[in-house]
Amino acid sequence: MFSSFILLLIIGIIAGFVMHRSDFCVASMLRDIFMFNRFDTVFSLFFLLLMSAALYLLLFFTGLIDISHPWAGVVSGRQFIGGVIFGAGMVLAGGCVIGTLYKIGSGNVSSFFAFIGILCGSFVYAVIYPEISNIAGRLDITSNFVSLYSLIDISMFYFLIFYLLVFAVLFFLLKNKNRLFLKSHVTGFLQPFYASVILSFCLTGVFLITKMPLGITSTYTKLSAFIAHLISNDYYESISYFHNTVLNYHNSFADTDISGKLGYRFDGIYLIQFPVIIGILAGSFFSSINLREFSINFNIPLKQFFIAVTGGFLMGFSSRLAGGCNVWYLFGQLPLLDLGAYLFLGGLLPGVWIGSKFLEKLIVG
């Protein structure tokens, strides 16, 4: 697994560097639609999803990955509700769970407080899990994973052709209208289109190595469990949620079984998520140092501090409720046509609208 750890670390470094250079932030892309009626940046998200879907299918056809989803969960209304809360939270936090990381790497103090909020939200969900699990379970629509691939009697090859055609049409349409690239005079700026292509290969690399799409927030939950353990081990042991096994599958790349619980102890979750997290922080740090942009400023308004922490809390709580975050559902499950990902997206968009309106009132007054 050591070689897998190093490869994932390298992928994380590349992703963090690219996201910092392009300011590739899903939260701002979607927020700008509702707050500023601006659509130019969200096209790069479309390119990322289309390219990722095409690359996933290419690896599937070559037998390098399996998209039978041994790691996927059920289809549930929890994904919609979680998407609404998460969408509002990431707008208030100023970044999603992965955007927060690369911003921390460049010295953004507000994002650091948002990260603290994520840990708090994850911990609170763990504490009240016994009280809400039965209610949340009634929202389940299916008892297993469901993909459109399994519902539509069409060869996956045609899906691949469709993804590539849509990518090409969108590319040439925007290029002819001079909207493919953003105008910028910032030194070192990387066009979001290029970033989307590079990041799609990063996501595919993670899929190839771990044999599952990229996930982040389970490690965040484990970090909150570690803090609880440090404060009181007896109290930590009493929280049943931290003893849940959420990962158990065979990784053919490393030829080993991967399993993991949400508790603080080192296991398979850390092995496949932690190197990417550290890599993103390091990549963003290297980029900001290279551009001489790294700075830490603790002199932020008290209101901004509370907004960031609240937004992070909502993201941490909702990612546990939904069984994943925007990285898991948008970058991983949506390209695989997971019905649960569509539910999450269906909640995410109105959630972003709610968060945008609330943020406007907080800023404007």
Short mmCIF file of C-alpha atoms in Angstrom, two decimals:
data_model
loop_
_atom_site.label_atom_id
_atom_site.label_comp_id
_atom_site.label_asym_id
_atom_site.label_seq_id
_atom_site.Cartn_x
_atom_site.Cartn_y
_atom_site.Cartn_z
CA MET A 1 0.00 0.00 0.00
CA PHE A 2 3.01 2.30 0.36
CA SER A 3 3.21 2.83 -3.40
CA SER A 4 -0.53 3.58 -3.49
CA PHE A 5 -0.08 6.12 -0.70
CA ILE A 6 2.70 7.91 -2.60
CA LEU A 7 0.72 7.93 -5.86
CA LEU A 8 -2.35 9.35 -4.12
CA LEU A 9 -0.18 11.97 -2.43
CA ILE A 10 1.22 13.04 -5.82
CA ILE A 11 -2.28 13.22 -7.30
CA GLY A 12 -3.38 15.36 -4.34
CA ILE A 13 -0.42 17.71 -4.82
CA ILE A 14 -1.27 18.15 -8.50
CA ALA A 15 -4.95 18.74 -7.70
CA GLY A 16 -4.17 21.28 -4.97
CA PHE A 17 -1.73 23.15 -7.21
CA VAL A 18 -4.23 23.23 -10.10
CA MET A 19 -7.20 24.28 -7.97
CA HIS A 20 -5.22 27.13 -6.44
CA ARG A 21 -3.92 28.37 -9.80
CA SER A 22 -7.39 28.29 -11.36
CA ASP A 23 -9.39 29.13 -8.21
CA PHE A 24 -11.46 26.04 -9.06
CA CYS A 25 -14.21 26.23 -6.44
CA VAL A 26 -17.58 24.51 -6.88
CA ALA A 27 -19.15 26.71 -4.20
CA SER A 28 -18.28 29.94 -5.99
CA MET A 29 -19.23 28.51 -9.40
CA LEU A 30 -22.76 27.71 -8.27
CA ARG A 31 -23.07 30.72 -5.96
CA ASP A 32 -22.21 33.13 -8.79
CA ILE A 33 -25.20 31.86 -10.78
CA PHE A 34 -27.66 33.00 -8.12
CA MET A 35 -25.84 36.02 -6.73
CA PHE A 36 -24.37 37.56 -9.88
CA ASN A 37 -26.21 35.79 -12.72
CA ARG A 38 -22.79 34.62 -13.92
CA PHE A 39 -22.51 31.31 -15.78
CA ASP A 40 -19.05 31.44 -17.37
CA THR A 41 -17.21 29.66 -14.55
CA VAL A 42 -19.70 26.80 -14.16
CA PHE A 43 -18.92 25.51 -17.66
CA SER A 44 -15.61 24.19 -16.36
CA LEU A 45 -17.59 22.04 -13.91
CA PHE A 46 -19.55 20.59 -16.84
CA PHE A 47 -16.27 19.78 -18.62
CA LEU A 48 -14.96 18.08 -15.49
CA LEU A 49 -18.06 15.89 -15.13
CA LEU A 50 -18.15 14.94 -18.81
CA MET A 51 -14.45 14.14 -19.02
CA SER A 52 -14.53 12.16 -15.76
CA ALA A 53 -17.50 10.11 -16.96
CA ALA A 54 -15.74 9.34 -20.25
CA LEU A 55 -12.50 8.36 -18.52
CA TYR A 56 -14.34 6.15 -16.00
CA LEU A 57 -16.01 4.27 -18.83
CA LEU A 58 -12.74 3.90 -20.73
CA LEU A 59 -11.16 2.29 -17.68
CA PHE A 60 -14.23 0.09 -17.27
CA PHE A 61 -14.00 -1.13 -20.87
CA THR A 62 -10.32 -1.98 -20.39
CA GLY A 63 -11.12 -3.89 -17.19
CA LEU A 64 -9.03 -1.61 -14.98
CA ILE A 65 -11.95 -0.54 -12.77
CA ASP A 66 -15.27 -2.05 -11.75
CA ILE A 67 -18.31 0.19 -11.58
CA SER A 68 -20.54 -2.39 -9.90
CA HIS A 69 -20.28 -0.15 -6.80
CA PRO A 70 -19.40 -2.48 -3.89
CA TRP A 71 -18.79 0.73 -1.90
CA ALA A 72 -21.98 2.60 -2.86
CA GLY A 73 -24.97 3.13 -0.60
CA VAL A 74 -28.72 3.21 -0.98
CA VAL A 75 -30.90 5.70 -2.81
CA SER A 76 -32.58 7.85 -0.16
CA GLY A 77 -34.37 11.09 0.50
CA ARG A 78 -31.51 11.77 2.92
CA GLN A 79 -29.39 12.60 -0.11
CA PHE A 80 -31.82 15.30 -1.21
CA ILE A 81 -32.17 16.81 2.27
CA GLY A 82 -28.43 16.55 2.82
CA GLY A 83 -27.84 18.24 -0.53
CA VAL A 84 -30.01 21.20 0.46
CA ILE A 85 -28.18 21.69 3.75
CA PHE A 86 -24.79 21.11 2.16
CA GLY A 87 -25.47 23.62 -0.64
CA ALA A 88 -26.34 26.35 1.83
CA GLY A 89 -23.37 25.45 4.00
CA MET A 90 -20.72 25.58 1.30
CA VAL A 91 -21.90 29.03 0.18
CA LEU A 92 -21.62 30.37 3.73
CA ALA A 93 -18.26 28.64 4.23
CA GLY A 94 -16.88 30.10 1.01
CA GLY A 95 -15.87 26.71 -0.32
CA CYS A 96 -16.85 23.05 -0.35
CA VAL A 97 -15.01 20.32 1.57
CA ILE A 98 -12.22 20.21 -1.01
CA GLY A 99 -12.23 23.93 -1.86
CA THR A 100 -11.77 24.63 1.83
CA LEU A 101 -8.62 22.50 1.76
CA TYR A 102 -6.80 24.28 -1.04
CA LYS A 103 -7.73 27.65 0.43
CA ILE A 104 -6.30 26.61 3.80
CA GLY A 105 -3.13 25.61 1.97
CA SER A 106 -2.76 29.18 0.70
CA GLY A 107 -3.20 30.62 4.19
CA ASN A 108 -6.91 31.47 4.15
CA VAL A 109 -7.90 31.79 7.82
CA SER A 110 -11.64 31.92 7.11
CA SER A 111 -11.42 28.52 5.38
CA PHE A 112 -9.56 27.13 8.38
CA PHE A 113 -12.47 28.13 10.62
CA ALA A 114 -14.84 26.56 8.09
CA PHE A 115 -12.79 23.36 8.42
CA ILE A 116 -13.21 23.49 12.20
CA GLY A 117 -16.94 23.85 11.58
CA ILE A 118 -16.90 20.73 9.38
CA LEU A 119 -15.31 18.71 12.17
CA CYS A 120 -17.89 20.04 14.66
CA GLY A 121 -20.78 19.22 12.33
CA SER A 122 -19.46 15.70 11.77
CA PHE A 123 -19.12 15.19 15.53
CA VAL A 124 -22.61 16.47 16.35
CA TYR A 125 -24.13 14.12 13.77
CA ALA A 126 -22.23 11.23 15.35
CA VAL A 127 -23.56 12.13 18.80
CA ILE A 128 -27.22 12.34 17.77
CA TYR A 129 -27.01 9.50 15.25
CA PRO A 130 -29.02 7.04 17.40
CA GLU A 131 -31.89 9.54 17.67
CA ILE A 132 -32.10 10.36 13.96
CA SER A 133 -31.07 7.07 12.35
CA ASN A 134 -34.54 5.52 12.53
CA ILE A 135 -36.21 8.63 11.13
CA ALA A 136 -33.56 8.98 8.43
CA GLY A 137 -33.91 5.29 7.55
CA ARG A 138 -37.57 5.82 6.65
CA LEU A 139 -36.42 8.10 3.84
CA ASP A 140 -34.63 5.24 2.07
CA ILE A 141 -36.09 4.54 -1.36
CA THR A 142 -34.06 1.44 -2.22
CA SER A 143 -32.02 -1.02 -0.17
CA ASN A 144 -29.09 -0.94 -2.58
CA PHE A 145 -27.31 1.18 -5.17
CA VAL A 146 -29.20 2.00 -8.39
CA SER A 147 -27.60 3.43 -11.53
CA LEU A 148 -29.18 4.54 -14.77
CA TYR A 149 -26.72 2.19 -16.46
CA SER A 150 -28.65 -0.71 -14.94
CA LEU A 151 -32.07 0.75 -15.73
CA ILE A 152 -31.53 1.69 -19.37
CA ASP A 153 -31.01 -1.19 -21.79
CA ILE A 154 -28.32 0.62 -23.78
CA SER A 155 -24.68 -0.36 -24.16
CA MET A 156 -22.28 1.73 -22.07
CA PHE A 157 -20.30 2.34 -25.24
CA TYR A 158 -23.06 4.67 -26.45
CA PHE A 159 -22.86 6.58 -23.18
CA LEU A 160 -19.15 7.06 -23.82
CA ILE A 161 -19.84 8.42 -27.29
CA PHE A 162 -22.53 10.70 -25.85
CA TYR A 163 -20.17 12.14 -23.23
CA LEU A 164 -17.48 12.82 -25.81
CA LEU A 165 -19.94 14.41 -28.24
CA VAL A 166 -21.41 16.71 -25.58
CA PHE A 167 -17.89 17.66 -24.50
CA ALA A 168 -16.93 18.48 -28.10
CA VAL A 169 -20.12 20.45 -28.81
CA LEU A 170 -19.77 22.48 -25.61
CA PHE A 171 -16.09 23.09 -26.32
CA PHE A 172 -16.59 24.41 -29.86
CA LEU A 173 -19.73 26.37 -28.94
CA LEU A 174 -17.92 28.25 -26.17
CA LYS A 175 -14.78 28.64 -28.26
CA ASN A 176 -16.67 30.20 -31.16
CA LYS A 177 -18.36 32.63 -28.77
CA ASN A 178 -15.01 33.45 -27.09
CA ARG A 179 -16.32 32.17 -23.77
CA LEU A 180 -14.09 29.13 -23.37
CA PHE A 181 -11.36 31.08 -21.61
CA LEU A 182 -11.75 33.75 -18.96
CA LYS A 183 -10.07 37.12 -19.24
CA SER A 184 -7.45 37.45 -16.55
CA HIS A 185 -4.26 39.40 -16.01
CA VAL A 186 -3.36 37.59 -12.79
CA THR A 187 0.14 36.12 -12.82
CA GLY A 188 0.15 32.33 -12.91
CA PHE A 189 -3.59 32.04 -13.54
CA LEU A 190 -4.62 28.68 -14.99
CA GLN A 191 -7.72 28.71 -17.16
CA PRO A 192 -10.57 26.71 -15.51
CA PHE A 193 -11.02 24.71 -18.73
CA TYR A 194 -7.48 23.37 -18.48
CA ALA A 195 -7.99 22.82 -14.76
CA SER A 196 -11.13 20.76 -15.40
CA VAL A 197 -9.26 18.46 -17.79
CA ILE A 198 -6.32 17.98 -15.42
CA LEU A 199 -8.62 17.41 -12.44
CA SER A 200 -10.64 14.82 -14.37
CA PHE A 201 -7.43 12.82 -14.84
CA CYS A 202 -6.66 13.26 -11.13
CA LEU A 203 -10.08 11.90 -10.19
CA THR A 204 -9.65 9.00 -12.59
CA GLY A 205 -6.23 8.29 -11.11
CA VAL A 206 -7.75 8.07 -7.65
CA PHE A 207 -10.42 5.72 -9.00
CA LEU A 208 -7.77 3.54 -10.65
CA ILE A 209 -5.65 3.29 -7.50
CA THR A 210 -8.34 2.98 -4.82
CA LYS A 211 -10.91 1.24 -7.05
CA MET A 212 -13.54 3.69 -5.86
CA PRO A 213 -14.34 7.38 -6.49
CA LEU A 214 -12.68 10.05 -4.39
CA GLY A 215 -14.11 10.61 -0.93
CA ILE A 216 -13.03 13.13 1.71
CA THR A 217 -15.48 13.55 4.57
CA SER A 218 -15.09 10.13 6.20
CA THR A 219 -11.57 11.21 7.15
CA TYR A 220 -12.98 14.47 8.51
CA THR A 221 -15.29 12.41 10.71
CA LYS A 222 -12.34 10.31 11.87
CA LEU A 223 -10.47 13.49 12.78
CA SER A 224 -13.44 14.66 14.86
CA ALA A 225 -13.44 11.24 16.52
CA PHE A 226 -9.74 11.64 17.31
CA ILE A 227 -10.37 14.98 19.02
CA ALA A 228 -13.22 13.41 21.03
CA HIS A 229 -10.86 10.58 22.02
CA LEU A 230 -8.27 13.07 23.26
CA ILE A 231 -10.83 14.93 25.36
CA SER A 232 -12.50 11.84 26.85
CA ASN A 233 -11.88 8.29 25.66
CA ASP A 234 -14.83 6.95 27.68
CA TYR A 235 -17.19 9.40 26.00
CA TYR A 236 -15.69 8.58 22.60
CA GLU A 237 -16.26 4.86 23.17
CA SER A 238 -19.90 5.53 24.05
CA ILE A 239 -20.64 7.05 20.63
CA SER A 240 -21.87 4.14 18.52
CA TYR A 241 -21.51 5.97 15.20
CA PHE A 242 -17.72 5.92 15.47
CA HIS A 243 -17.80 2.12 15.58
CA ASN A 244 -19.67 1.77 12.27
CA THR A 245 -17.84 -0.02 9.48
CA VAL A 246 -18.38 2.02 6.31
CA LEU A 247 -15.73 0.52 4.04
CA ASN A 248 -15.04 -3.13 3.27
CA TYR A 249 -13.89 -4.21 -0.18
CA HIS A 250 -10.98 -5.75 -2.08
CA ASN A 251 -8.57 -3.36 -3.78
CA SER A 252 -7.15 -5.16 -6.80
CA PHE A 253 -4.59 -2.41 -7.47
CA ALA A 254 -2.85 -3.04 -4.14
CA ASP A 255 -4.14 -6.64 -4.01
CA THR A 256 -5.39 -6.23 -0.46
CA ASP A 257 -8.64 -5.95 1.46
CA ILE A 258 -9.56 -2.41 2.51
CA SER A 259 -11.81 -1.82 5.49
CA GLY A 260 -12.46 1.13 7.73
CA LYS A 261 -14.58 2.47 10.54
CA LEU A 262 -15.47 6.07 11.40
CA GLY A 263 -13.48 5.94 14.63
CA TYR A 264 -10.11 7.64 15.06
CA ARG A 265 -7.93 4.53 14.65
CA PHE A 266 -5.77 4.17 11.57
CA ASP A 267 -7.38 1.96 8.90
CA GLY A 268 -8.22 1.75 5.20
CA ILE A 269 -10.11 5.07 5.13
CA TYR A 270 -6.97 6.96 6.11
CA LEU A 271 -4.94 5.00 3.57
CA ILE A 272 -7.05 6.07 0.59
CA GLN A 273 -8.22 9.54 1.67
CA PHE A 274 -5.53 11.06 3.88
CA PRO A 275 -2.75 11.24 1.25
CA VAL A 276 -5.07 13.11 -1.12
CA ILE A 277 -6.01 15.57 1.63
CA ILE A 278 -2.39 16.20 2.59
CA GLY A 279 -1.47 16.46 -1.09
CA ILE A 280 -4.11 19.13 -1.79
CA LEU A 281 -2.89 21.19 1.16
CA ALA A 282 0.73 20.84 0.02
CA GLY A 283 -0.01 21.55 -3.66
CA SER A 284 -1.89 24.72 -2.84
CA PHE A 285 0.84 25.78 -0.42
CA PHE A 286 3.55 25.28 -3.06
CA SER A 287 1.52 27.23 -5.61
CA SER A 288 0.87 30.16 -3.27
CA ILE A 289 4.52 30.26 -2.17
CA ASN A 290 5.67 30.19 -5.78
CA LEU A 291 3.38 33.11 -6.62
CA ARG A 292 4.33 34.87 -3.36
CA GLU A 293 0.66 34.95 -2.40
CA PHE A 294 0.81 32.93 0.82
CA SER A 295 -0.35 34.97 3.77
CA ILE A 296 -2.09 34.33 7.08
CA ASN A 297 -4.34 37.13 8.29
CA PHE A 298 -6.23 36.55 11.53
CA ASN A 299 -7.73 40.03 11.39
CA ILE A 300 -11.09 38.96 9.97
CA PRO A 301 -14.48 40.40 11.00
CA LEU A 302 -16.25 38.50 13.77
CA LYS A 303 -19.27 38.12 11.50
CA GLN A 304 -17.14 36.39 8.86
CA PHE A 305 -15.80 34.01 11.49
CA PHE A 306 -19.30 32.94 12.55
CA ILE A 307 -20.47 32.63 8.94
CA ALA A 308 -17.52 30.40 8.05
CA VAL A 309 -17.92 28.17 11.11
CA THR A 310 -21.68 27.88 10.55
CA GLY A 311 -21.20 27.01 6.89
CA GLY A 312 -18.61 24.38 7.76
CA PHE A 313 -20.87 22.94 10.46
CA LEU A 314 -23.71 22.56 7.96
CA MET A 315 -21.40 20.82 5.47
CA GLY A 316 -20.03 18.43 8.07
CA PHE A 317 -23.47 17.51 9.42
CA SER A 318 -25.14 17.17 6.02
CA SER A 319 -22.34 15.09 4.50
CA ARG A 320 -22.92 12.51 7.23
CA LEU A 321 -26.68 12.66 6.75
CA ALA A 322 -26.42 12.27 2.97
CA GLY A 323 -23.68 9.65 3.13
CA GLY A 324 -21.26 11.82 1.18
CA CYS A 325 -20.36 15.33 0.08
CA ASN A 326 -20.19 17.17 -3.24
CA VAL A 327 -16.86 15.51 -4.06
CA TRP A 328 -18.29 12.02 -3.59
CA TYR A 329 -21.58 12.64 -5.36
CA LEU A 330 -20.71 15.18 -8.07
CA PHE A 331 -17.20 14.08 -9.00
CA GLY A 332 -17.62 10.39 -8.28
CA GLN A 333 -21.20 9.15 -8.39
CA LEU A 334 -22.81 11.58 -10.84
CA PRO A 335 -20.55 10.53 -13.75
CA LEU A 336 -21.57 6.96 -12.91
CA LEU A 337 -25.27 7.92 -13.17
CA ASP A 338 -26.01 7.11 -9.53
CA LEU A 339 -29.65 7.97 -8.78
CA GLY A 340 -28.61 9.04 -5.30
CA ALA A 341 -26.21 11.55 -6.85
CA TYR A 342 -29.11 13.07 -8.80
CA LEU A 343 -31.06 13.42 -5.56
CA PHE A 344 -28.08 15.11 -3.93
CA LEU A 345 -27.70 17.47 -6.89
CA GLY A 346 -31.44 18.13 -6.81
CA GLY A 347 -31.08 19.34 -3.24
CA LEU A 348 -27.71 21.05 -3.72
CA LEU A 349 -28.96 23.65 -6.22
CA PRO A 350 -31.85 25.03 -4.11
CA GLY A 351 -29.50 24.82 -1.12
CA VAL A 352 -26.99 27.05 -2.92
CA TRP A 353 -29.84 29.47 -3.74
CA ILE A 354 -30.90 29.59 -0.07
CA GLY A 355 -27.30 30.09 1.06
CA SER A 356 -26.75 32.82 -1.54
CA LYS A 357 -29.85 34.75 -0.48
CA PHE A 358 -28.91 34.42 3.18
CA LEU A 359 -25.35 35.56 2.46
CA GLU A 360 -26.64 38.58 0.57
CA LYS A 361 -28.69 39.64 3.58
CA LEU A 362 -25.72 39.17 5.90
CA ILE A 363 -23.44 41.22 3.65
CA VAL A 364 -25.86 43.91 2.49
CA GLY A 365 -27.90 43.97 5.67
#
